[in-house]
PDB file of C-alpha atoms in Angstrom:
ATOM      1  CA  UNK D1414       4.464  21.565 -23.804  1.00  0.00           C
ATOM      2  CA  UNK D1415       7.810  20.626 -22.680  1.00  0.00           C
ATOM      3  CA  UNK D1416       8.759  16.633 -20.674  1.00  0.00           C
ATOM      4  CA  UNK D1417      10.027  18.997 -17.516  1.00  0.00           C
ATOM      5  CA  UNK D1418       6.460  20.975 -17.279  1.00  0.00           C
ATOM      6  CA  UNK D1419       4.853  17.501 -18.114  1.00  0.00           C
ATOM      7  CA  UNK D1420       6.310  16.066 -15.513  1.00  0.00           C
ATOM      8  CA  UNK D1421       5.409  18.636 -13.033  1.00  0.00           C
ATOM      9  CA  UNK D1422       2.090  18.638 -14.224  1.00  0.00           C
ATOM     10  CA  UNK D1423       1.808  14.892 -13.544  1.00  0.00           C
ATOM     11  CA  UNK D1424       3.781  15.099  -9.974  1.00  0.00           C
ATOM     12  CA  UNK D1425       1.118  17.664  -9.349  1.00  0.00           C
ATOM     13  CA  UNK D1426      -1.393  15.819  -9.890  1.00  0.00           C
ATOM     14  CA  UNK D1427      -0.964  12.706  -8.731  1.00  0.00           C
ATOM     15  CA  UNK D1428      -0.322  14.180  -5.337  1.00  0.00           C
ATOM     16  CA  UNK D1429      -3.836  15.979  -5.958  1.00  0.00           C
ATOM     17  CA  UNK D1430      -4.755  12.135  -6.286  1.00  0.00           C
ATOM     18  CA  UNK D1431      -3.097  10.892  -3.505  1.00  0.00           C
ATOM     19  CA  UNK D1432      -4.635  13.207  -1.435  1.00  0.00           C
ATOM     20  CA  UNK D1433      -8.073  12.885  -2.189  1.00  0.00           C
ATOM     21  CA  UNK D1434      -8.142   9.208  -1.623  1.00  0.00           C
ATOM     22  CA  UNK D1435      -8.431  10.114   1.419  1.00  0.00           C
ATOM     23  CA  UNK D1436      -6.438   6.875   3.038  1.00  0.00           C
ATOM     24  CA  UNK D1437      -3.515   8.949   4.211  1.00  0.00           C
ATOM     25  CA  UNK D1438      -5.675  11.020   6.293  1.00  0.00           C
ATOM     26  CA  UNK D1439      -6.120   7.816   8.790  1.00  0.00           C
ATOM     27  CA  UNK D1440      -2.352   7.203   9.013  1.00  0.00           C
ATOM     28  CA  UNK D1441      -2.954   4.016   5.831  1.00  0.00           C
ATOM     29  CA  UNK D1442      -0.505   3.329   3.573  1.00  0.00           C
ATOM     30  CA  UNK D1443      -1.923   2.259  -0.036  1.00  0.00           C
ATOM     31  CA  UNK D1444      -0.514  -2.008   0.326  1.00  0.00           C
ATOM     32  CA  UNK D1445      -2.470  -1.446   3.533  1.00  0.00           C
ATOM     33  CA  UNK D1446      -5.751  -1.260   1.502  1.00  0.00           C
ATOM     34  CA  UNK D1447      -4.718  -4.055  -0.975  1.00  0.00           C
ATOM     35  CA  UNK D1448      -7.855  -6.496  -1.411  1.00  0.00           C
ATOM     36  CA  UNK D1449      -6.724 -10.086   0.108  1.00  0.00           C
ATOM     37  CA  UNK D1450      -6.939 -12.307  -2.145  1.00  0.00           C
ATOM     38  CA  UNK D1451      -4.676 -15.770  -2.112  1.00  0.00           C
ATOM     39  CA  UNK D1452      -1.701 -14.176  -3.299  1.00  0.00           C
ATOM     40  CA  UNK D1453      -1.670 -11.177  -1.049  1.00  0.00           C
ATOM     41  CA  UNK D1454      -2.405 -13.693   2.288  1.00  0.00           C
ATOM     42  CA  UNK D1455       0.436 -15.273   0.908  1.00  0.00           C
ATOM     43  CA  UNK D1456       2.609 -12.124   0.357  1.00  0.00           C
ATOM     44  CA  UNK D1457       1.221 -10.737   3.984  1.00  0.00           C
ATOM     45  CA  UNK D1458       2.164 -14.508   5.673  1.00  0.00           C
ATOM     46  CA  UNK D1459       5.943 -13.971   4.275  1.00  0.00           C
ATOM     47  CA  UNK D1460       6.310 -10.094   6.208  1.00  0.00           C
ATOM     48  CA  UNK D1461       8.633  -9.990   8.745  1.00  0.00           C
ATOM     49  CA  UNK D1462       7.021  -9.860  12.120  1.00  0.00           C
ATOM     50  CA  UNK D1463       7.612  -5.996  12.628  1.00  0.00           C
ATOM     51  CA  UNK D1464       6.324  -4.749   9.432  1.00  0.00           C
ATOM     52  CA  UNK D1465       2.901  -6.919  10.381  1.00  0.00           C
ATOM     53  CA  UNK D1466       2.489  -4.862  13.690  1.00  0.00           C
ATOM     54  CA  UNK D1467       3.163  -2.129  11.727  1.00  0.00           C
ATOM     55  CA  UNK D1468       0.624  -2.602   9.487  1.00  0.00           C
ATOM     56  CA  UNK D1469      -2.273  -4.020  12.345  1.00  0.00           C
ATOM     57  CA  UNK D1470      -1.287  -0.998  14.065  1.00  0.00           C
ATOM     58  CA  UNK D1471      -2.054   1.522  10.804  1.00  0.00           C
ATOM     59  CA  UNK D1472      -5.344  -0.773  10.138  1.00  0.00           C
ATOM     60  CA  UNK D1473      -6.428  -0.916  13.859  1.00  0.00           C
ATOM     61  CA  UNK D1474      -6.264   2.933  14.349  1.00  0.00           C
ATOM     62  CA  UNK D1475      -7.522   3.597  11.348  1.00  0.00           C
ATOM     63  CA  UNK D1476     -10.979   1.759  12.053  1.00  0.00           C
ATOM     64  CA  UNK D1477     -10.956   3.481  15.372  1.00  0.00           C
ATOM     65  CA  UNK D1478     -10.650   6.935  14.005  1.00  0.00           C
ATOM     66  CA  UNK D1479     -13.407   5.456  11.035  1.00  0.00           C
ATOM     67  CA  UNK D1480     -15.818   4.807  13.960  1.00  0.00           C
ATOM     68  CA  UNK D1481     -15.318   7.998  15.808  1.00  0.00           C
ATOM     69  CA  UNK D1482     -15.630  10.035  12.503  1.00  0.00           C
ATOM     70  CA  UNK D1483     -12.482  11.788  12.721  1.00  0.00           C
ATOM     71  CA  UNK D1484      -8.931  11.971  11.120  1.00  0.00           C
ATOM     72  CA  UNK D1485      -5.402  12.044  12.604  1.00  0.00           C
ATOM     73  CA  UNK D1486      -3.966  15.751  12.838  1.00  0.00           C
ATOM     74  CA  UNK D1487      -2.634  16.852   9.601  1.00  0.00           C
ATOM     75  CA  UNK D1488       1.399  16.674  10.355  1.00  0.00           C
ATOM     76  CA  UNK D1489       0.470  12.573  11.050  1.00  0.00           C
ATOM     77  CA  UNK D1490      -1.044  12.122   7.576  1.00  0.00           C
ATOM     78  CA  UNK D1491       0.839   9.667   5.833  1.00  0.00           C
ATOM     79  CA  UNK D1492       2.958  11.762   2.626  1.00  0.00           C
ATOM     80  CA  UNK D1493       2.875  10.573  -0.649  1.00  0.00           C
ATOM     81  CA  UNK D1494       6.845  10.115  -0.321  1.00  0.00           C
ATOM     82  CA  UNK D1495       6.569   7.701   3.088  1.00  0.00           C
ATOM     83  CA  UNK D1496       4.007   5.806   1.674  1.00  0.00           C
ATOM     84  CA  UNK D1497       6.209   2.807   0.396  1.00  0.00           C
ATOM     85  CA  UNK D1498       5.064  -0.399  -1.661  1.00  0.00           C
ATOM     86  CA  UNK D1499       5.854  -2.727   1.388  1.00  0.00           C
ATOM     87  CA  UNK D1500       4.182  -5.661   0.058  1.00  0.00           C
ATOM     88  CA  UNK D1501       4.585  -5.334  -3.637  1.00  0.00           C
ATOM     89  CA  UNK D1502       7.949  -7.324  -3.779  1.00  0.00           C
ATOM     90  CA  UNK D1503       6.179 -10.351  -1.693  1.00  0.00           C
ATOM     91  CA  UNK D1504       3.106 -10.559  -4.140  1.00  0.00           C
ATOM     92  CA  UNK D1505       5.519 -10.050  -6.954  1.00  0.00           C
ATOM     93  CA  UNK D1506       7.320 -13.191  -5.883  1.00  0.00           C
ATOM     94  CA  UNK D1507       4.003 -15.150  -4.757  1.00  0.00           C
ATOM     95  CA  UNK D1508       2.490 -14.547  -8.337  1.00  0.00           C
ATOM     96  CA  UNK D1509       5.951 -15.429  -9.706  1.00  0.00           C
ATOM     97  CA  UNK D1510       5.982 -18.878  -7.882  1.00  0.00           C
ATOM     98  CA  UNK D1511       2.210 -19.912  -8.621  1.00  0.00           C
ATOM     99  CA  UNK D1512       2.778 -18.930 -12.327  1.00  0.00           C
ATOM    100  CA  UNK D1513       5.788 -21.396 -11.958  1.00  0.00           C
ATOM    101  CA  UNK D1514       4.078 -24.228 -10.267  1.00  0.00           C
ATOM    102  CA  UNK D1515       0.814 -23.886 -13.078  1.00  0.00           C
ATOM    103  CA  UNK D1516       2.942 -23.859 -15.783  1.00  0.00           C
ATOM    104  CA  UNK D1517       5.149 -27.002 -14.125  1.00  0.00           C
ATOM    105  CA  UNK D1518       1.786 -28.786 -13.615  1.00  0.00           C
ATOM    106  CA  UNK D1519       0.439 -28.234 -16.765  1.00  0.00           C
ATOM    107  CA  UNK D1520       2.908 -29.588 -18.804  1.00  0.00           C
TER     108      UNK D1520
END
């Protein structure tokens, strides 16, 4: 099989993927549904103040719709291209730093 019809059949099917998690259907984008551990608080604590009422906003009408059984209309479903890693360069850094600060207290 050739890389370009590879590639297409990967594209193809992670957007098969994409779309049956299911999380773009509520208007989520996929840092929205990272599990909070330390390093994520962290990461979320660092966001500029907009992209955090972004996000509550996304989270908040996304349990509402969750508790009403229903899903935003399909031209407001998040697309695989919007949906940006918006927190993955903070819990980069925050993992970066403690890894730092262990290695600095361990020796």
């Amino acid at each position: 099989m050739s890389r370009k019809m590879n590639q297409l059949i990967t594209s193809g099917f992670r957007k098969w993927c994409y779309d049956l998690s299911g999380y773009n259907k509520l208007g989520l984008w996929h840092d929205d549904l990272l599990h909070e551990n330390d390093d994520v608080v962290e990461a979320l604590r660092r966001l500029p103040q907009e992209i955090k009422d972004q996000r509550a906003f996304r989270i908040i009408r996304a349990m509402q719709l969750d508790a009403c059984k229903r899903i935003l209309p399909q031209e407001q479903w998040t697309k695989m291209e919007e949906d940006i890693r918006y927190l993955r360069p903070y819990v980069d850094e925050v993992i970066k730093e403690r890894k730092e600060r262990e290695n600095w207290e361990a020796s």
